[in-house]
Short mmCIF file of C-alpha atoms in Angstrom, two decimals:
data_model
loop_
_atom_site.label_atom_id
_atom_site.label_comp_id
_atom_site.label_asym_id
_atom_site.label_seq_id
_atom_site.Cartn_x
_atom_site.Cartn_y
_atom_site.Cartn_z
CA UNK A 7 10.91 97.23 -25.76
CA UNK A 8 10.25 95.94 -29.41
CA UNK A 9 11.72 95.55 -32.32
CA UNK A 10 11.78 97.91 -35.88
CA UNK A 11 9.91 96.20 -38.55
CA UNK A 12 7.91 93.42 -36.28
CA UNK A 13 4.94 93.70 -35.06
CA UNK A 14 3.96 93.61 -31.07
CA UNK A 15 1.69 90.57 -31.15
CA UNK A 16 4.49 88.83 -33.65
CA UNK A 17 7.27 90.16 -31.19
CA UNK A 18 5.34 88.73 -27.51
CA UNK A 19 5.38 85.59 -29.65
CA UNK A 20 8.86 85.48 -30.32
CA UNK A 21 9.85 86.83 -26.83
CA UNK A 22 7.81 83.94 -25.12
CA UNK A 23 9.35 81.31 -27.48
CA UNK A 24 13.08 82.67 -26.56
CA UNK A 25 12.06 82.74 -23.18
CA UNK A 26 11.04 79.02 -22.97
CA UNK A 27 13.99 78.04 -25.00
CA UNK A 28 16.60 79.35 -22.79
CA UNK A 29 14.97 77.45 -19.70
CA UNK A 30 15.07 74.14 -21.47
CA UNK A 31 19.07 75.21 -22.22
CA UNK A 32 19.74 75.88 -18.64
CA UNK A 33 17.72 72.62 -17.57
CA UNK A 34 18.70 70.05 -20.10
CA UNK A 35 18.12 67.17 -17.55
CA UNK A 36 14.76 68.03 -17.58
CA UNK A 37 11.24 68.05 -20.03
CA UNK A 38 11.43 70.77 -22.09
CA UNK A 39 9.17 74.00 -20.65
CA UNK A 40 5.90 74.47 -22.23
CA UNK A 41 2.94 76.58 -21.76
CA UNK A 42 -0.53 76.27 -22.95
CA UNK A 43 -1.85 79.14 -24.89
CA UNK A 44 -5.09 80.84 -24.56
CA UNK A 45 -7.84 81.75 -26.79
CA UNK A 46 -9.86 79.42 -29.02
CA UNK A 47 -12.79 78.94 -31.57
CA UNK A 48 -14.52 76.62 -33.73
CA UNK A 49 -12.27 73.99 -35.37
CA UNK A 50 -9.35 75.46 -33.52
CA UNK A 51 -6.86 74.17 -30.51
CA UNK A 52 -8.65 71.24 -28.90
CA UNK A 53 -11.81 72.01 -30.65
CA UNK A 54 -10.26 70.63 -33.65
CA UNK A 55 -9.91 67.27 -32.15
CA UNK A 56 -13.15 65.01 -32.80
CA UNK A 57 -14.06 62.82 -30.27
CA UNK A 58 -12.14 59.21 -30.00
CA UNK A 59 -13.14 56.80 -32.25
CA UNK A 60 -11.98 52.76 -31.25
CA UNK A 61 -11.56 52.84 -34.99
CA UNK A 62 -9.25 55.81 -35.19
CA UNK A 63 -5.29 54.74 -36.93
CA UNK A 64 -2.47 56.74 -36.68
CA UNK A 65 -0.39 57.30 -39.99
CA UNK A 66 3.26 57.62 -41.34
CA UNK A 67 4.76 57.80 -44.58
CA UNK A 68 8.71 57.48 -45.47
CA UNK A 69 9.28 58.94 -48.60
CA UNK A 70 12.74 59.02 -51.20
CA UNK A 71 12.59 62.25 -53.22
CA UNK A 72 15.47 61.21 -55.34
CA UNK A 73 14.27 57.38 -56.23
CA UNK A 74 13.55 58.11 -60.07
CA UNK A 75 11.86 60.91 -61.38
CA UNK A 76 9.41 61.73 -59.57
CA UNK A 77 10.00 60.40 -55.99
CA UNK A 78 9.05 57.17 -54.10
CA UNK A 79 6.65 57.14 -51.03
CA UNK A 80 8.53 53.64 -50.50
CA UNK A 81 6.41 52.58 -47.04
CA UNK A 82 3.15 53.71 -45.66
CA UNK A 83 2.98 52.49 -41.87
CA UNK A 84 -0.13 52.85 -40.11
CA UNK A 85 -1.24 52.16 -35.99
CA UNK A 86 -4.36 51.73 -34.04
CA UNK A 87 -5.31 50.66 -30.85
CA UNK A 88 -6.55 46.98 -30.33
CA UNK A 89 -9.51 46.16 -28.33
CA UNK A 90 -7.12 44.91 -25.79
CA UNK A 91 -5.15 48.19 -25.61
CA UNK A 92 -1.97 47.33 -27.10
CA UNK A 93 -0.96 48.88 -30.47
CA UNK A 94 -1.29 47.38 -33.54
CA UNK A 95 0.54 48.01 -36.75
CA UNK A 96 1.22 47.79 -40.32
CA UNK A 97 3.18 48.63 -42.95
CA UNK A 98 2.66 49.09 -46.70
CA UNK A 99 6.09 48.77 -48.35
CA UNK A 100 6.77 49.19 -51.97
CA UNK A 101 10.51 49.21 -52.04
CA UNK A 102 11.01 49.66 -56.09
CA UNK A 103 8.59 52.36 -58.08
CA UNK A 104 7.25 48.95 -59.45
CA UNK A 105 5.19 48.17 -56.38
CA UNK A 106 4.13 52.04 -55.45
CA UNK A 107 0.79 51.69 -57.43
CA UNK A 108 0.25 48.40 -55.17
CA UNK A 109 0.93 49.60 -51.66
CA UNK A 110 -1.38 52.67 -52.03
CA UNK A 111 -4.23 50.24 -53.26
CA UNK A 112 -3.29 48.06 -50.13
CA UNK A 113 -3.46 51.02 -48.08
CA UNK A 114 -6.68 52.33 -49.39
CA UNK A 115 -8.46 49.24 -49.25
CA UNK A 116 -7.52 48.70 -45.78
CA UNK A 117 -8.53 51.90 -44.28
CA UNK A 118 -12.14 51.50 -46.19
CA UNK A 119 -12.49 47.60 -44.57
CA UNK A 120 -11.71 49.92 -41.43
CA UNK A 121 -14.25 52.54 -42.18
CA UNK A 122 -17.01 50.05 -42.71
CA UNK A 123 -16.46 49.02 -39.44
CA UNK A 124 -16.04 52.11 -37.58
CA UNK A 125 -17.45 54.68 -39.67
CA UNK A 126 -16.51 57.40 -37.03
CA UNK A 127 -12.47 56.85 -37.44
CA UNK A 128 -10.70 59.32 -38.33
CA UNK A 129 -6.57 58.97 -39.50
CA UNK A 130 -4.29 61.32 -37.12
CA UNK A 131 -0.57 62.48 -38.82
CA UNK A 132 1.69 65.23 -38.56
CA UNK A 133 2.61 68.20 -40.55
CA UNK A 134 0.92 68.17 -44.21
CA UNK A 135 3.22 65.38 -45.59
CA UNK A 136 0.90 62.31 -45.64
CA UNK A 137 -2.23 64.49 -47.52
CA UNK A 138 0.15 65.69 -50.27
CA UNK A 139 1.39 62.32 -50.35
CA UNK A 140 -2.05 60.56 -50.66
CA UNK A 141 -3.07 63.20 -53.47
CA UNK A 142 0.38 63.01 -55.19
CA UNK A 143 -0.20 58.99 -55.39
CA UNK A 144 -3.93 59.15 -56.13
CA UNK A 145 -2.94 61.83 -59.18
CA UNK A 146 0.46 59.52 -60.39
CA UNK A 147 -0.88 56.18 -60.42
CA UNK A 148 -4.78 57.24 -61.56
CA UNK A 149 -6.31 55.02 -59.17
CA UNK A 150 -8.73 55.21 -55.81
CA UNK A 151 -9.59 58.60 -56.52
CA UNK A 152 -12.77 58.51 -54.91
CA UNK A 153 -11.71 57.24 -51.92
CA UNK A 154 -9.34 59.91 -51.06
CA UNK A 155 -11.74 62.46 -51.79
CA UNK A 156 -13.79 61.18 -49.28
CA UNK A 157 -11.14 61.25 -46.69
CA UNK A 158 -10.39 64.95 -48.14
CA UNK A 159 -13.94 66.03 -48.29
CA UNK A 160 -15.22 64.47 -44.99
CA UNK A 161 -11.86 65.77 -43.06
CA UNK A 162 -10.77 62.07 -41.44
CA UNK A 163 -7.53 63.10 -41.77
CA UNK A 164 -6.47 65.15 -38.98
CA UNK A 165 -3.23 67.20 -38.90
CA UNK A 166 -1.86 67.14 -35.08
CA UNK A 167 0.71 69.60 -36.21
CA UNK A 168 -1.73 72.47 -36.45
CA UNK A 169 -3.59 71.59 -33.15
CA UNK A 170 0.29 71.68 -31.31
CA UNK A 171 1.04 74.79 -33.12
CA UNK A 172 -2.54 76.47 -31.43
CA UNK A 173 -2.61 74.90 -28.46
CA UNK A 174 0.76 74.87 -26.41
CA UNK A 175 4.29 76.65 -26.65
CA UNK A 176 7.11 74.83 -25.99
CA UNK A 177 10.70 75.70 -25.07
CA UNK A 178 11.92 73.35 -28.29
CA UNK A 179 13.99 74.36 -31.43
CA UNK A 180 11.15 73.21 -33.85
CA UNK A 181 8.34 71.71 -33.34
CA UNK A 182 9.14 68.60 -35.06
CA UNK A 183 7.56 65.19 -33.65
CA UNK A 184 10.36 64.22 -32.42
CA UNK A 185 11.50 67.38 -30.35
CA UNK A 186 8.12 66.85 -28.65
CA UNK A 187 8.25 63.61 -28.03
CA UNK A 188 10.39 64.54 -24.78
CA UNK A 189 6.70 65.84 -23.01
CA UNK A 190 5.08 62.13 -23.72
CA UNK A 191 7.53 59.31 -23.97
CA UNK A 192 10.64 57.74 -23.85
CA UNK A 193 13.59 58.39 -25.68
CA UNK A 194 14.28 56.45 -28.77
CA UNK A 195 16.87 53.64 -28.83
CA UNK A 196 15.96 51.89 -32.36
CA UNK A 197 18.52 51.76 -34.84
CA UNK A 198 17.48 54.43 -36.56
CA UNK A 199 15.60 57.86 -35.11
CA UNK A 200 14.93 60.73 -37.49
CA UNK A 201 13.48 60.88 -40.88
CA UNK A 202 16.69 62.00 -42.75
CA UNK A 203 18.58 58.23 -41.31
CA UNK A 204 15.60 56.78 -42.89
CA UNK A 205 15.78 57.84 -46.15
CA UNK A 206 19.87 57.81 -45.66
CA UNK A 207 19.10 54.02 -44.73
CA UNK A 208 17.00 53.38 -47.49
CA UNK A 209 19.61 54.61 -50.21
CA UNK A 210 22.00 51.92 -48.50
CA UNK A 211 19.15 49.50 -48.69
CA UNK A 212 19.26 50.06 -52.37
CA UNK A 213 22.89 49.76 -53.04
CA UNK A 214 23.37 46.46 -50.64
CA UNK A 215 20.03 44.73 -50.65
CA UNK A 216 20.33 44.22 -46.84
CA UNK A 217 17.44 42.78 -45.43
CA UNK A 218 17.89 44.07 -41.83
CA UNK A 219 18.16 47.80 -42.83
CA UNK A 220 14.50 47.67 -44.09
CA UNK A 221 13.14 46.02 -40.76
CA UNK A 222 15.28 48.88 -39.11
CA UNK A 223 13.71 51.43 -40.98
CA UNK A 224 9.61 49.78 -40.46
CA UNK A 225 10.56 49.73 -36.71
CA UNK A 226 11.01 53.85 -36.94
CA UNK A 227 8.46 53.93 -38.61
CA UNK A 228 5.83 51.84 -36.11
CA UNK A 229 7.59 54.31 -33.52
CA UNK A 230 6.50 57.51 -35.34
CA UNK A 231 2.89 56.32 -35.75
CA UNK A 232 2.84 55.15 -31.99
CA UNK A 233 4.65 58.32 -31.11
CA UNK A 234 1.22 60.02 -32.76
CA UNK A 235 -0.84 58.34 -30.92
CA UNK A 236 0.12 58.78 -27.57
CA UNK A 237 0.64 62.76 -28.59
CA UNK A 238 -3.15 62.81 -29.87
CA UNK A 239 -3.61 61.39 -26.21
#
């Protein structure tokens, strides 16, 4: 009962996790097993979640580490929710390290027209990717700086990664978007479905120039921010 070398509180955590894994093996017809987990405190589980905002957008970056030196955050897709309730989207593409300084400007801009009109919004993504990413272009191109220190200092953007990983265990591998996207949705069927196809796509894009591939990949990517919004819900 235990382990050498891990701690009880670490072990329960491990032993629940194992636990809710091998139900989803023996049921794989079914949702993947989850459980909600107890215990919570300022700024933590759904306490970290400010209240709705009909402003709020819902944001996903595709990135290429290996586009020249330094890396190319080559589309920045973001969602919302129209006053109509369907979902509205766009994407920021700068598909050569030309048109990076551009996109992030175009993406800036548009999220402070936003702010002006809801000043309440706040910008939902998952895992740490998209702040690193806003900081890394902010510090590489030398431009908009005080606009993402507002979204940095006022905390609009809100990591939904962090509230999953404090609010609910689930019988999953990782806790990836997309292994969780079997508790709120559909399974894909687009051309293209993970994050590693997208980049592998984009490399292809480079070397043939076709046109489809990069509507493929924008399509994943209006997926992944609608896939954040209905997980915020």
């Amino acid at each position: 009962d235990g382990v050498p070398g891990i701690g009880r509180q670490a072990f329960d955590k491990l032993r629940a996790q194992a636990r809710l894994q091998l139900r989803a093996r023996v049921e794989p017809d079914f949702a993947p097993p989850y459980e909600l987990l107890k215990g919570a405190g300022p700024g933590r589980c759904l306490a970290a979640l400010p209240a709705p905002s009909p402003g709020d957008l819902f944001f996903d970056i595709e990135g290429d580490p290996y586009v020249g030196e330094s890396g190319l955050e080559y589309l920045l897709g973001v969602g919302w929710v129209e006053p109509e309730g369907q979902f509205g989207f766009k994407a920021f593409w700068a598909p050569t390290p030309a048109e990076e300084k551009a996109s992030f400007e175009a993406f800036m801009d548009f999220v402070g027209v936003r702010q002006a009109a809801h000043p309440d919004l706040h910008i939902y993504h998952y895992a740490p990717y998209e702040r690193t990413a806003l900081g890394r272009l902010m510090g590489r191109h030398g431009t908009r700086e005080l606009e993402v220190d507002r979204l940095f200092r006022e905390d609009t953007l809100v990591d939904l990664y962090r509230v999953v990983r404090q609010v609910v265990r689930v019988g999953t591998s990782s806790y990836s978007l997309k292994k969780l996207e079997a508790l709120y949705m559909e399974a894909r069927t687009q051309a293209i479905t993970d994050a590693g196809s997208s980049i592998d796509e984009f490399e292809r894009w480079i070397e043939i120039g076709d046109e489809q591939i990069l509507s493929d990949i924008e399509e994943y990517n209006r997926v992944d921010c609608e896939s954040t919004m209905l997980l915020r819900g």
